[in-house]
């Protein structure tokens, strides 16, 4: 592939980055309409990846492990632009969980489907069992298409930030019933984001109730917010919390201030406590 692109005058790095000129050249060679190719090709710029009008951190897209749907590859060889996106765990066409196709370090070689496809087992018995898309799956894919048919509270926020919040909120909720030391199986990876999504369905007020319930289930106030909320706390306590996550940071911070016996001099999610809040008896129960 490397030699072919060089012979055709297509810049390898430009194509990997999804730059318009390189994609147009490839469309002309392949006979695929350029609009269709651009729509399905992630575009990388300044550490970010753009796909279908949505922005994702480049570090969260793709990587050495190339995932895909075996049904799609059986019907029409070629990688789909949606497969490397974070939080995509199922093929929207076949309801088949995505699997790791191969693991390759080189950025170009990992996309060389023609070279690697013969080594894949595409037999029906080798494919994972299909599953129904979760509520989170349907919402996520709907948002990628630019639709907001769900009319969900999360629709007002950045897509990737909302999904991150759902994932960590769901992990915290699952930890009330599943030991933290037990890693989720591959066929369970969709579960945390869906749990978090459902907890957000009722909007901010319902979310505050869910946070209080988690707090009571996970331990005692003296154990501290990080002990209770785990990865959710770490996500929102980052020194440089992205602006897209700040609405969720504000909600969790206000919850902690109102339900923990904190005093001036303490710090909550990277910000100092300026005054002691009144704590309800039910919060300390």
Coordinates of C-alpha atoms in Angstrom, one line a residue:
X1 CA 0.0 0.0 0.0
X2 CA 2.8 2.4 0.9
X3 CA 4.4 2.0 -2.6
X4 CA 1.0 2.3 -4.3
X5 CA 0.2 5.6 -2.6
X6 CA 3.6 6.9 -3.4
X7 CA 3.3 6.0 -7.0
X8 CA -0.1 7.7 -7.2
X9 CA 1.3 10.8 -5.6
X10 CA -0.9 10.6 -2.5
X11 CA 0.8 11.7 0.7
X12 CA 0.7 8.9 3.2
X13 CA 0.5 11.1 6.3
X14 CA -2.1 13.4 4.6
X15 CA -4.3 10.4 3.9
X16 CA -4.0 9.1 7.4
X17 CA -5.0 12.5 8.7
X18 CA -8.0 12.6 6.4
X19 CA -6.9 15.7 4.6
X20 CA -9.3 16.8 1.9
X21 CA -6.9 16.8 -1.1
X22 CA -5.6 13.3 -0.3
X23 CA -9.1 11.9 0.2
X24 CA -10.3 13.4 -3.1
X25 CA -7.3 11.8 -4.9
X26 CA -8.2 8.4 -3.4
X27 CA -11.9 8.9 -4.3
X28 CA -10.9 9.5 -7.9
X29 CA -8.8 6.4 -8.0
X30 CA -11.3 4.1 -6.3
X31 CA -14.5 5.4 -8.0
X32 CA -16.1 6.0 -4.6
X33 CA -18.0 9.4 -4.5
X34 CA -15.8 11.9 -2.7
X35 CA -18.6 13.1 -0.5
X36 CA -19.2 9.5 0.7
X37 CA -15.5 9.0 1.4
X38 CA -15.1 12.2 3.3
X39 CA -18.2 11.5 5.4
X40 CA -16.8 8.2 6.5
X41 CA -13.2 9.3 7.0
X42 CA -12.0 10.7 10.4
X43 CA -9.9 13.9 10.0
X44 CA -7.0 14.6 12.3
X45 CA -5.8 18.1 13.2
X46 CA -3.9 19.5 16.2
X47 CA -4.3 16.5 18.4
X48 CA -8.0 16.1 17.7
X49 CA -10.1 13.9 15.4
X50 CA -13.2 15.1 13.7
X51 CA -15.9 12.7 12.5
X52 CA -19.4 13.6 11.4
X53 CA -19.1 17.0 13.0
X54 CA -18.0 15.7 16.4
X55 CA -14.6 16.2 17.9
X56 CA -12.6 13.5 19.8
X57 CA -9.1 13.5 21.4
X58 CA -6.8 11.9 19.0
X59 CA -5.4 9.7 21.7
X60 CA -8.9 8.1 22.1
X61 CA -9.4 7.2 18.5
X62 CA -7.9 4.1 16.9
X63 CA -4.6 2.9 18.0
X64 CA -2.6 -0.3 17.5
X65 CA -5.7 -2.5 18.0
X66 CA -7.9 -2.3 14.9
X67 CA -11.5 -3.2 15.6
X68 CA -14.3 -4.1 13.2
X69 CA -17.4 -6.1 12.4
X70 CA -16.7 -9.5 10.8
X71 CA -20.1 -9.4 9.0
X72 CA -19.3 -6.1 7.3
X73 CA -15.9 -7.4 6.2
X74 CA -17.4 -10.5 4.8
X75 CA -19.9 -8.5 2.7
X76 CA -17.7 -5.6 1.7
X77 CA -14.0 -5.6 2.6
X78 CA -12.7 -2.3 4.0
X79 CA -12.5 -0.6 7.4
X80 CA -15.3 1.8 8.4
X81 CA -14.6 5.2 9.8
X82 CA -16.9 4.7 12.8
X83 CA -15.0 1.6 14.1
X84 CA -12.0 3.3 15.7
X85 CA -14.2 5.9 17.6
X86 CA -14.4 5.6 21.3
X87 CA -17.5 4.1 22.9
X88 CA -18.5 2.3 19.6
X89 CA -18.8 -1.4 20.7
X90 CA -21.4 -2.7 18.3
X91 CA -22.0 -2.6 14.5
X92 CA -25.2 -0.6 13.9
X93 CA -26.0 -2.6 10.8
X94 CA -25.6 -6.2 12.1
X95 CA -25.9 -5.7 15.9
X96 CA -22.7 -7.6 16.2
X97 CA -20.1 -6.6 18.8
X98 CA -16.9 -5.3 17.3
X99 CA -13.8 -7.5 17.7
X100 CA -10.1 -6.8 17.5
X101 CA -9.1 -7.7 13.9
X102 CA -5.4 -7.3 14.3
X103 CA -2.8 -5.3 16.3
X104 CA -0.3 -3.3 14.3
X105 CA 2.0 -0.5 15.4
X106 CA 2.6 1.2 12.0
X107 CA -0.2 3.7 11.3
X108 CA -0.4 2.9 7.6
X109 CA 0.1 -0.9 7.8
X110 CA -2.8 -1.2 10.3
X111 CA -5.2 0.0 7.6
X112 CA -3.9 -2.4 4.9
X113 CA -7.0 -4.6 4.7
X114 CA -6.1 -6.3 1.5
X115 CA -2.9 -7.7 3.0
X116 CA -4.5 -8.8 6.3
X117 CA -8.0 -9.9 5.3
X118 CA -7.0 -13.4 4.1
X119 CA -5.7 -14.2 7.6
X120 CA -9.0 -13.4 9.3
X121 CA -11.5 -16.1 10.2
X122 CA -14.8 -14.8 8.7
X123 CA -16.7 -18.1 9.2
X124 CA -20.1 -17.6 10.9
X125 CA -19.1 -19.8 13.9
X126 CA -16.2 -17.5 14.6
X127 CA -18.2 -14.4 15.1
X128 CA -19.5 -13.1 18.4
X129 CA -23.2 -13.5 19.2
X130 CA -25.3 -10.5 18.2
X131 CA -26.9 -8.4 20.9
X132 CA -29.5 -5.7 21.0
X133 CA -28.1 -2.2 21.1
X134 CA -28.2 -0.6 24.5
X135 CA -29.9 2.7 25.1
X136 CA -26.5 4.3 25.2
X137 CA -25.5 2.7 21.9
X138 CA -28.7 4.0 20.2
X139 CA -28.2 7.5 21.6
X140 CA -24.5 7.6 20.7
X141 CA -25.1 6.5 17.2
X142 CA -28.0 8.9 16.8
X143 CA -25.9 11.8 18.0
X144 CA -23.1 10.8 15.5
X145 CA -25.7 11.1 12.7
X146 CA -26.6 14.6 14.0
X147 CA -29.9 13.6 15.3
X148 CA -31.4 14.2 18.8
X149 CA -34.5 12.1 18.5
X150 CA -34.0 10.9 22.1
X151 CA -34.5 14.4 23.5
X152 CA -32.1 13.5 26.3
X153 CA -30.7 15.8 28.9
X154 CA -27.2 15.0 27.7
X155 CA -27.9 16.4 24.2
X156 CA -27.0 19.9 25.3
X157 CA -23.4 18.8 26.1
X158 CA -20.4 17.7 24.0
X159 CA -20.8 14.2 22.8
X160 CA -17.5 12.8 23.9
X161 CA -17.6 14.5 27.3
X162 CA -21.1 13.2 27.9
X163 CA -20.0 9.7 27.0
X164 CA -17.0 9.9 29.3
X165 CA -19.2 11.0 32.1
X166 CA -21.7 8.2 31.5
X167 CA -18.9 5.6 31.4
X168 CA -17.3 6.7 34.8
X169 CA -20.7 7.2 36.4
X170 CA -21.7 3.7 35.3
X171 CA -18.5 2.2 36.6
X172 CA -19.1 3.8 40.0
X173 CA -22.6 2.4 40.0
X174 CA -21.6 -1.1 39.0
X175 CA -18.9 -1.1 41.7
X176 CA -21.8 -1.2 44.2
X177 CA -22.6 -4.8 43.1
X178 CA -19.5 -6.0 41.2
X179 CA -16.1 -6.1 43.0
X180 CA -13.7 -3.5 41.7
X181 CA -11.0 -6.1 41.2
X182 CA -13.1 -8.0 38.7
X183 CA -12.4 -6.9 35.1
X184 CA -15.4 -6.8 32.8
X185 CA -15.3 -9.3 30.0
X186 CA -15.1 -8.2 26.4
X187 CA -18.8 -8.8 26.0
X188 CA -19.6 -6.6 29.0
X189 CA -17.6 -3.5 27.9
X190 CA -20.8 -1.8 26.8
X191 CA -22.5 -2.1 30.2
X192 CA -21.0 0.8 32.3
X193 CA -21.8 3.6 29.8
X194 CA -25.3 2.3 29.5
X195 CA -25.8 2.3 33.3
X196 CA -24.5 5.8 33.5
X197 CA -26.6 6.9 30.6
X198 CA -29.8 5.6 32.3
X199 CA -28.9 7.4 35.5
X200 CA -28.8 10.7 33.5
X201 CA -32.1 10.1 31.8
X202 CA -34.1 12.1 34.3
X203 CA -31.9 15.2 34.0
X204 CA -29.8 17.0 36.6
X205 CA -32.2 16.5 39.5
X206 CA -32.3 12.8 39.0
X207 CA -28.5 12.7 38.6
X208 CA -28.1 14.4 42.0
X209 CA -30.3 11.8 43.5
X210 CA -28.2 9.0 41.9
X211 CA -25.0 10.6 43.2
X212 CA -26.5 10.6 46.7
X213 CA -27.5 7.0 46.4
X214 CA -24.1 6.0 45.3
X215 CA -22.5 7.8 48.2
X216 CA -24.6 5.9 50.7
X217 CA -24.0 2.6 49.0
X218 CA -20.3 2.9 48.6
X219 CA -19.2 3.9 52.1
X220 CA -19.0 6.5 54.8
X221 CA -18.4 10.2 54.3
X222 CA -15.1 10.1 56.1
X223 CA -13.7 7.9 53.4
X224 CA -13.7 10.9 51.0
X225 CA -15.2 11.6 47.6
X226 CA -12.4 9.9 45.7
X227 CA -13.0 6.6 47.6
X228 CA -16.7 6.8 46.8
X229 CA -16.7 7.9 43.2
X230 CA -13.4 6.4 42.0
X231 CA -12.7 7.1 38.3
X232 CA -15.6 9.6 38.1
X233 CA -13.8 11.7 40.7
X234 CA -10.5 11.4 38.9
X235 CA -11.9 12.3 35.5
X236 CA -13.4 15.6 36.9
X237 CA -10.5 16.4 39.3
X238 CA -7.9 16.7 36.5
X239 CA -5.7 19.8 36.8
X240 CA -6.7 20.8 33.3
X241 CA -10.3 19.6 33.2
X242 CA -11.5 20.2 29.6
X243 CA -14.1 22.8 29.2
X244 CA -16.5 20.2 27.8
X245 CA -16.4 18.3 31.1
X246 CA -16.9 21.4 33.3
X247 CA -20.7 21.2 33.5
X248 CA -20.4 17.7 34.9
X249 CA -17.5 18.8 37.2
X250 CA -19.8 21.6 38.6
X251 CA -22.6 19.1 39.3
X252 CA -20.3 16.7 41.2
X253 CA -18.5 19.5 43.0
X254 CA -21.8 21.0 44.3
X255 CA -22.9 17.6 45.4
X256 CA -19.7 17.0 47.4
X257 CA -19.9 20.5 49.0
X258 CA -23.4 19.9 50.1
X259 CA -23.0 16.3 51.4
X260 CA -19.5 16.2 52.9
X261 CA -18.3 18.0 56.1
X262 CA -15.7 20.2 54.4
X263 CA -14.1 23.3 55.7
X264 CA -12.2 26.3 54.2
X265 CA -8.8 25.1 53.2
X266 CA -10.1 21.8 51.8
X267 CA -10.0 21.2 48.1
X268 CA -12.8 19.7 45.9
X269 CA -12.1 18.7 42.3
X270 CA -9.2 21.1 42.1
X271 CA -10.9 24.1 43.6
X272 CA -10.5 25.4 47.2
X273 CA -13.4 25.3 49.6
X274 CA -14.2 29.0 50.6
X275 CA -16.9 28.4 53.2
X276 CA -18.5 25.6 55.1
X277 CA -21.8 24.5 53.5
X278 CA -24.7 23.4 55.6
X279 CA -24.9 19.6 55.6
X280 CA -28.3 17.8 55.8
X281 CA -28.7 15.1 58.3
X282 CA -29.8 12.7 55.6
X283 CA -26.5 13.3 53.7
X284 CA -24.6 12.1 56.8
X285 CA -26.8 9.2 57.5

